[in-house]
Coordinates of C-alpha atoms in Angstrom, one line a residue:
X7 CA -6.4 -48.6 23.3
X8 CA -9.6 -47.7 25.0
X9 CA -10.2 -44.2 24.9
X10 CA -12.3 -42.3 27.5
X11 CA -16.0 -41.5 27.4
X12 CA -17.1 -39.2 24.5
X13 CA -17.4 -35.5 25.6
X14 CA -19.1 -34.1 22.7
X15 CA -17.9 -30.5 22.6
X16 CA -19.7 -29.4 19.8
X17 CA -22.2 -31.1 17.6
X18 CA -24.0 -28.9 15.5
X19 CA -25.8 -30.3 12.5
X20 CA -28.6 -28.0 11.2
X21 CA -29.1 -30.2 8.4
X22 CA -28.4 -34.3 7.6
X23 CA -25.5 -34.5 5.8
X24 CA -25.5 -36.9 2.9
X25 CA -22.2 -38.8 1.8
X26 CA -20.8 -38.0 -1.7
X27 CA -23.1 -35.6 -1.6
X28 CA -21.9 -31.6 -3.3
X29 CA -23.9 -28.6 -3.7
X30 CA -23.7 -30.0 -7.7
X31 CA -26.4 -32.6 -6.9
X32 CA -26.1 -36.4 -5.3
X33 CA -23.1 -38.5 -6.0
X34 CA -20.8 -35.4 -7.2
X35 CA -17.1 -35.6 -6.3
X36 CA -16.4 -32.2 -5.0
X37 CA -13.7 -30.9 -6.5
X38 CA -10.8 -29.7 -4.3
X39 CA -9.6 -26.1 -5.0
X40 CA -5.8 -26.6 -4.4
X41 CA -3.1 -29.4 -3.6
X42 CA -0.6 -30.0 -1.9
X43 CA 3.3 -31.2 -3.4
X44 CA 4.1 -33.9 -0.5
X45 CA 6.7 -33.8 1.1
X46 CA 8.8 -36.9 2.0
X47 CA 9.9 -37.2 5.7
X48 CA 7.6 -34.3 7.4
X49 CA 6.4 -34.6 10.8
X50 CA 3.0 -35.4 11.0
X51 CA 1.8 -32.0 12.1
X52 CA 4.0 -29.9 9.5
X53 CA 2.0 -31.8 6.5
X54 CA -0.7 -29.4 7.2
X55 CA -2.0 -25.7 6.7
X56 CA -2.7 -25.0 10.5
X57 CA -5.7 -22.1 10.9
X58 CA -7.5 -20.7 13.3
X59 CA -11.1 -20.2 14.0
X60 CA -11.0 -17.0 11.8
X61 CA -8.8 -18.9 9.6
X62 CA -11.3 -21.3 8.6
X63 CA -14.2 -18.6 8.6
X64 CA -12.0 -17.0 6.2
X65 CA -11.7 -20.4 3.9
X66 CA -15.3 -20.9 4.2
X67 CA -16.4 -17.3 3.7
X68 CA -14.3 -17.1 0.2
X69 CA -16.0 -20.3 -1.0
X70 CA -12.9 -22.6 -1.3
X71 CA -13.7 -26.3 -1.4
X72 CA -11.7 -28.2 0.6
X73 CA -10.3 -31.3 3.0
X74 CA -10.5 -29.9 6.9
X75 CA -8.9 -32.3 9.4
X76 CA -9.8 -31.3 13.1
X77 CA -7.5 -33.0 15.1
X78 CA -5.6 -32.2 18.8
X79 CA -1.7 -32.8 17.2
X80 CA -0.6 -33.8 20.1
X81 CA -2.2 -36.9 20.8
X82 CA 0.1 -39.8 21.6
X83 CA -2.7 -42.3 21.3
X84 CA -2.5 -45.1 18.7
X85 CA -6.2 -44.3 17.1
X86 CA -4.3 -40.8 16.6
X87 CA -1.2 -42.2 15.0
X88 CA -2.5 -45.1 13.2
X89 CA -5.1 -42.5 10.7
X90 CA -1.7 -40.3 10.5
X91 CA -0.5 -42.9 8.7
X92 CA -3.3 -43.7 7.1
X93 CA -4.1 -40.5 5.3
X94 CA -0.4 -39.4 5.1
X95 CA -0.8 -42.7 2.9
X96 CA -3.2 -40.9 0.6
X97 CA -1.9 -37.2 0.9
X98 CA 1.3 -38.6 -0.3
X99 CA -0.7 -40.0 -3.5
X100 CA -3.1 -37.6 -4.6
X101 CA -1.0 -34.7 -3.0
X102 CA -3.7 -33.8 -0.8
X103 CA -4.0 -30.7 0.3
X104 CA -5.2 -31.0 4.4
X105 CA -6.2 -27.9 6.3
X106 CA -6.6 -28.4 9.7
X107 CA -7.6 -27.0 13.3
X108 CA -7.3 -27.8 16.7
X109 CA -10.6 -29.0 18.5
X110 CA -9.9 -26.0 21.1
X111 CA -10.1 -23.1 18.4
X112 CA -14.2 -23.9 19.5
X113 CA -14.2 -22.9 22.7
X114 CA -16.4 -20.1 24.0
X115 CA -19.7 -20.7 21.8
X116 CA -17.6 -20.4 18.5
X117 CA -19.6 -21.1 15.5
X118 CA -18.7 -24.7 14.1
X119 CA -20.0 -24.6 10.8
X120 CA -21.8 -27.3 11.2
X121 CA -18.8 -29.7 12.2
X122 CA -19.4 -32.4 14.8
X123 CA -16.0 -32.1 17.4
X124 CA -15.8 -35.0 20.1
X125 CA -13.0 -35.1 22.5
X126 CA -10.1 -37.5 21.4
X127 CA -11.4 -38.0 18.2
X128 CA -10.4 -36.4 14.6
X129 CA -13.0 -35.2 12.2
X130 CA -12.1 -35.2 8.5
X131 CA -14.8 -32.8 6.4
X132 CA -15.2 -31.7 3.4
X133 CA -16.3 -28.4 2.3
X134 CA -17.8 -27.1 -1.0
X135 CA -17.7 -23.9 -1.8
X136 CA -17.4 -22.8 1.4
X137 CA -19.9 -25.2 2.6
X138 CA -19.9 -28.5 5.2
X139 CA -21.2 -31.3 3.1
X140 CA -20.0 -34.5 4.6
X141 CA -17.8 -35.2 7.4
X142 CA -16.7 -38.3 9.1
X143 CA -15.4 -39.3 13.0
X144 CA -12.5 -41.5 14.2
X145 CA -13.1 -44.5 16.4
X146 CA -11.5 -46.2 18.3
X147 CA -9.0 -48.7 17.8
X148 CA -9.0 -51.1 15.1
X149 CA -11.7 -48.3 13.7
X150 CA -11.4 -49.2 9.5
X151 CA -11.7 -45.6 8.4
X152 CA -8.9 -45.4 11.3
X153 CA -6.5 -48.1 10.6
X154 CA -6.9 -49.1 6.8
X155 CA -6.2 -47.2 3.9
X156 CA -8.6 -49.0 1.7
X157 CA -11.4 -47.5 3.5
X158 CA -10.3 -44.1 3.8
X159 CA -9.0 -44.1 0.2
X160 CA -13.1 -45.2 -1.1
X161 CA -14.5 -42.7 1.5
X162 CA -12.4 -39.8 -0.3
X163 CA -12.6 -41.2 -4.0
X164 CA -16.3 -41.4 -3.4
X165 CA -16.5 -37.9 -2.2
X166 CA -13.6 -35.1 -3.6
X167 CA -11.4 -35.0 -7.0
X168 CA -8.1 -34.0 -5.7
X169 CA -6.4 -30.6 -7.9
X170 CA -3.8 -30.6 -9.9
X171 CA -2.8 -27.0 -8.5
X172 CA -0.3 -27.9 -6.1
X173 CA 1.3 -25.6 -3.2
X174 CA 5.0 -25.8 -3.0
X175 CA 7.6 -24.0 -0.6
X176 CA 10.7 -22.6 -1.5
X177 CA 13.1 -26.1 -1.8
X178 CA 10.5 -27.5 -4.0
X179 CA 10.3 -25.0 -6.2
X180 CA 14.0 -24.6 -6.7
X181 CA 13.6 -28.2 -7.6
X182 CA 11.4 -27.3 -10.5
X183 CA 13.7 -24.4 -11.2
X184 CA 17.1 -27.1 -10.9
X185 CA 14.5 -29.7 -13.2
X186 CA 14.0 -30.4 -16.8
X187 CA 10.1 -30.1 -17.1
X188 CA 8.3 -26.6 -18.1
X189 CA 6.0 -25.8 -15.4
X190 CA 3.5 -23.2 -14.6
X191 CA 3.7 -21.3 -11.2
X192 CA 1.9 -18.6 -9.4
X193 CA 2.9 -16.0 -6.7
X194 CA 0.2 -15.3 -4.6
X195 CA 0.4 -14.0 -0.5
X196 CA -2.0 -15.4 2.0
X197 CA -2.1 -11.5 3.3
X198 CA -2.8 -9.7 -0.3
X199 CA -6.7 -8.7 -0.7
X200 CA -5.9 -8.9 -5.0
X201 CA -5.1 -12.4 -4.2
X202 CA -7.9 -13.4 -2.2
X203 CA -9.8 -12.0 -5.3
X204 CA -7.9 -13.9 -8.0
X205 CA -9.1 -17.4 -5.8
X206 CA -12.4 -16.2 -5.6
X207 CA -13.0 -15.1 -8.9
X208 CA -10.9 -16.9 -11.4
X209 CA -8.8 -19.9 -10.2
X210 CA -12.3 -21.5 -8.1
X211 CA -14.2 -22.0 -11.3
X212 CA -10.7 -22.6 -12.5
X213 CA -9.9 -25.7 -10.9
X214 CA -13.3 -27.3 -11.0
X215 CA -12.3 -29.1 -14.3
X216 CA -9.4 -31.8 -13.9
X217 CA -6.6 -30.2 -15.2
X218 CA -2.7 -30.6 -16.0
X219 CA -0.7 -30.1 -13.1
X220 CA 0.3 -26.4 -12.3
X221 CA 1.6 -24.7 -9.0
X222 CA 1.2 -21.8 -6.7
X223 CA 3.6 -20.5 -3.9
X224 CA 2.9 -18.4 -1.0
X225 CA 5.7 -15.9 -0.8
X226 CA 5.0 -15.2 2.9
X227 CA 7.7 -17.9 4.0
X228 CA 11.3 -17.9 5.3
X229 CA 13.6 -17.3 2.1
X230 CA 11.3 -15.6 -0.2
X231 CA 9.4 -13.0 1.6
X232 CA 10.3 -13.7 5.1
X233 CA 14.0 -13.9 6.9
X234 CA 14.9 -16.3 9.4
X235 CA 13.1 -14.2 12.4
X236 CA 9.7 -14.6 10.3
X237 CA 9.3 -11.0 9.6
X238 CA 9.2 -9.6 6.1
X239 CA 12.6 -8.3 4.7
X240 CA 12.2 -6.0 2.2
X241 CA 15.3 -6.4 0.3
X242 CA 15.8 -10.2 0.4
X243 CA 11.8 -10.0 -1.2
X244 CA 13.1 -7.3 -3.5
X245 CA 16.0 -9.1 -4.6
X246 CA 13.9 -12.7 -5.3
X247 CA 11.9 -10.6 -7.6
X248 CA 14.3 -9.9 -9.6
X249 CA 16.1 -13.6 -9.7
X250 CA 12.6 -14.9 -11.0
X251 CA 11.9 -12.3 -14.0
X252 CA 8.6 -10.5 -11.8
X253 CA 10.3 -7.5 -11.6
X254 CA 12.0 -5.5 -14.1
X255 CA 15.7 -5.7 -14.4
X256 CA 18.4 -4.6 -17.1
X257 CA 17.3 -7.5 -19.2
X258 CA 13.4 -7.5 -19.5
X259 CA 11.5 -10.8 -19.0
X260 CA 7.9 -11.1 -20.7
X261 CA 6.3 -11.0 -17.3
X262 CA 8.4 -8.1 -16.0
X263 CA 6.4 -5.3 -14.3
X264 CA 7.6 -2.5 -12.2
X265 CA 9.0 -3.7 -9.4
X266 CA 6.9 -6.9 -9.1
X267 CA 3.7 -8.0 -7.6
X268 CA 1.5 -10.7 -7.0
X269 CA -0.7 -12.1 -7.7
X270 CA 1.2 -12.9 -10.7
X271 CA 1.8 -16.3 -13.1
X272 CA 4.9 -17.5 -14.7
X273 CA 5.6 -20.1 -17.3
X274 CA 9.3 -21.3 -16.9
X275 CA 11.5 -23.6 -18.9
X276 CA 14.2 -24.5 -17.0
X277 CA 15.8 -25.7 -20.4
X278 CA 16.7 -22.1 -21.5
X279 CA 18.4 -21.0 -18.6
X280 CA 21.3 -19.0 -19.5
X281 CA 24.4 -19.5 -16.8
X282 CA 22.5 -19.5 -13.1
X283 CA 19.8 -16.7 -14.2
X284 CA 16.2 -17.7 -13.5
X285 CA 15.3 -14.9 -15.6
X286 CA 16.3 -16.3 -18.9
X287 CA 14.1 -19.4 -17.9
X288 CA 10.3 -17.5 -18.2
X289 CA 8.8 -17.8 -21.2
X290 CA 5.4 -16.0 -20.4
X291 CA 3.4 -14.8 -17.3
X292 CA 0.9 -12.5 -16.8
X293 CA 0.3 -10.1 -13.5
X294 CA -3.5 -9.8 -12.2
X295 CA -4.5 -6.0 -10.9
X296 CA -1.9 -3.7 -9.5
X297 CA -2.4 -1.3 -12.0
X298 CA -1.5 2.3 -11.6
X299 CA -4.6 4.9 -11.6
X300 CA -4.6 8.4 -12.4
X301 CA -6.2 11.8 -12.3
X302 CA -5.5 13.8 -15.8
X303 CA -7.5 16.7 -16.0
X304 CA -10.7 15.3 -14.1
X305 CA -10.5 11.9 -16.3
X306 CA -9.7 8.9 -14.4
X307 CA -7.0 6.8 -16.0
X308 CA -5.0 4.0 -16.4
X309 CA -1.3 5.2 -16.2
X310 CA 0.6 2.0 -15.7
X311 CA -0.3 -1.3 -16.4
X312 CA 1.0 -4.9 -17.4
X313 CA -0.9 -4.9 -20.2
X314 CA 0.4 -2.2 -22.5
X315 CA 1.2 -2.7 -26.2
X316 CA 4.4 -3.9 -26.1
X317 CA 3.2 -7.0 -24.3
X318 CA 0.0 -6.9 -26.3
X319 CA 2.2 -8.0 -29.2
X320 CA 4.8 -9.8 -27.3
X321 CA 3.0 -12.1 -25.0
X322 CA 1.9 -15.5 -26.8
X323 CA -1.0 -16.3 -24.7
X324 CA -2.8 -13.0 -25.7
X325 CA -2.2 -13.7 -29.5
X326 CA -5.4 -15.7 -29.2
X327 CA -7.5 -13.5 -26.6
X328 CA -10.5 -12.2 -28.0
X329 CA -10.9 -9.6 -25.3
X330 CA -9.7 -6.2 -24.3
X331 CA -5.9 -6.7 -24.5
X332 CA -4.7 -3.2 -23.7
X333 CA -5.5 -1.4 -20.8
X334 CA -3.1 0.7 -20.3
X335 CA -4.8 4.6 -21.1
X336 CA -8.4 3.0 -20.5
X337 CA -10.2 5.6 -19.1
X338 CA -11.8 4.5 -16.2
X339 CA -15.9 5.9 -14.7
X340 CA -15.4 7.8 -11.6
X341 CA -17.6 5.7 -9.6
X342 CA -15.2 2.7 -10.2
X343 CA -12.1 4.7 -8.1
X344 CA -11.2 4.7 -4.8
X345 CA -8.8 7.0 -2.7
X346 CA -6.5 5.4 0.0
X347 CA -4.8 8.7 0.8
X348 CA -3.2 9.9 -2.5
X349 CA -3.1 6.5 -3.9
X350 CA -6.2 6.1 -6.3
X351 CA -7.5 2.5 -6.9
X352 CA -9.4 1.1 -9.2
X353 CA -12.1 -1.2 -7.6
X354 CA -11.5 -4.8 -7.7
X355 CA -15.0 -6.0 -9.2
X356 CA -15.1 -3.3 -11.8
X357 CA -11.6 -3.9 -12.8
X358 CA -11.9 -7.7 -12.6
X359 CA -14.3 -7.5 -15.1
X360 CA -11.0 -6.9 -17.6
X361 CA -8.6 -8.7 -15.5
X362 CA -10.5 -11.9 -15.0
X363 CA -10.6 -12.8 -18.4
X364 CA -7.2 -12.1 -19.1
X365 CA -6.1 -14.5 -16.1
X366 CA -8.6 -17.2 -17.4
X367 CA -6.7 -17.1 -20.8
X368 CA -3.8 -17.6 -19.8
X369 CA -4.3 -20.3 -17.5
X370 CA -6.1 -22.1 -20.1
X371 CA -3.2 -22.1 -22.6
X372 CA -0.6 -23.0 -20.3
X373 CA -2.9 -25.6 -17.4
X374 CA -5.9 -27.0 -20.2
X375 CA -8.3 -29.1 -18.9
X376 CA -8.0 -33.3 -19.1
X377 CA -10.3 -34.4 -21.7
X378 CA -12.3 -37.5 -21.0

């Protein structure tokens, strides 16, 4: 099929680009922050994370490394369906994660980061921390990068190292829940500012090194966080924290806290569950910030936290933790606290510099790195 003349929209390159090349040095693979679980039988359009323009500022802005597709999704012509195949081909086998953006989210003048957007064509790039570092344009029909899957699958293995931290939605993770094999999971939401630091700080560097398989869920979706209208309802949220051990119940779990937050990690073996309670199933977790501050007497402390000495002695992750494992009664320097109103908060970087490590142990003795 002949397409019409190019109508470059956008092409801004401030600097050549240079295949396989990372901000690591020539001929690194970049390695991919998150997967993907795929998902047999989705629509073409539903096997991606849709953003906007501030979306992807956001994404780029953070310093994630990832797979951008820019693509109009509803396309009928057969250079567009033939590369849906192509790299739902190689989604489905590295369980690619694939964010992508319509060509229109550029209008007006909008900065494009660099990525080259001509009309009726896709654009698959690849970002590094945050930055454009290759990036590659459909053709038309019979195009190979196109049409075979051999030369899209040496254009990515030349380029990224797919993660082993895979998004999953609700069905597939009651399929872990409902399977035989431990697994690790974390609850992170796409809106939560203590999330967006755990990405940045910890699980970034995290996933740079090939790891075993783990898996994050955003709870901002229909069943967990979300009711069939797409707002939040409270008590349906409320009530899946306590069916998955994150909040406290009459029988504790050793990642109970409070009434449950995220961001928070579980380790579950579905071959412990006792009767249809997916509380019984955790064997470990750990919960990043969220702890509670307070004024005693014009000292700043900890009141509340998840790591208190019960779990100090309970939890076996931290048996091997060289760090601070208590912080619970830390008292905190006033210039590290923040008011929102009554609430006092402890500020993110200062308290990260406790939290951080305690996430980075954990995830090391529950996702270690591939040797080799």
């Amino acid at each position: 099929m002949k397409k019409e003349a190019l109508a470059l929209l956008v092409l801004a390159l401030p600097l050549p680009l240079l295949p396989g090349c990372a901000e690591g040095g020539s001929g690194d693979l970049v390695p991919l922050t998150f997967g993907k679980l795929f998902e047999e039988g989705e629509e073409y359009r539903d096997r991606y994370v849709h953003l906007t323009h501030a979306g992807l500022l956001s994404k780029a802005s953070s310093g994630e490394s990832f797979l951008l597709l820019v693509a109009d999704h509803d396309s009928t012509c057969l250079c567009y369906l033939s590369f849906q195949e192509t790299l739902g081909a190689r989604m489905e086998k590295e369980n690619l994660l694939v964010y992508s953006i319509d060509p229109t989210e550029f209008g007006g003048g909008k900065d494009a980061l660099g990525l080259e957007i001509v009309e009726g064509y896709e654009t698959l790039a690849i970002f590094s921390k945050g930055k454009l570092v290759d990036q590659e344009v459909t053709g038309e029909t019979g195009d190979p990068f196109t049409s075979d899957p051999a030369v899209l699958s040496l254009w990515l293995e030349e380029r990224v190292r797919p993660s082993s931290m895979l998004y999953v939605d609700k069905d597939q993770l009651d399929a872990l829940y409902e399977g035989e094999e431990p697994f690790t999971v974390g609850f992170l939401r796409s809106d939560c500012p203590d999330c967006r630091h755990l990405e940045e700080a910890v699980l970034q560097p995290f996933n740079e090194k090939e790891r075993n398989r783990s898996y994050v869920i955003d709870v901002n979706q229909e069943g967990i966080r979300l009711g069939k209208d797409g707002e939040v309802d409270q008590a349906l949220w409320e009530s899946f924290k306590r069916e998955v051990g994150l909040a406290e119940g009459q029988e504790m779990t050793p990642a109970s806290y409070g009434e449950g937050y995220v961001p928070s990690f579980l380790r579950i073996d579905p071959n412990i569950e006792v009767g249809e309670d997916r509380r019984s199933m955790v064997v470990d977790g750990f919960v990043y910030m969220n702890d509670v501050i307070a004024e005693v007497e014009g000292r700043y402390l900890v009141q509340e936290s998840f790591y208190d000495e019960e779990r100090a002695s309970s939890l076996e992750w931290l048996g091997e933790f060289a760090g601070r494992k208590v912080l619970e009664g830390l008292e905190i320097p006033e210039e590290e606290v923040l008011s929102a109103g009554e609430t006092l908060i402890w500020d993110r970087e200062s308290a990260g510099m406790l939290h951080d490590p305690l996430a980075q142990a954990f995830l090391e003795f529950y996702v270690p790195a591939i040797e080799g």
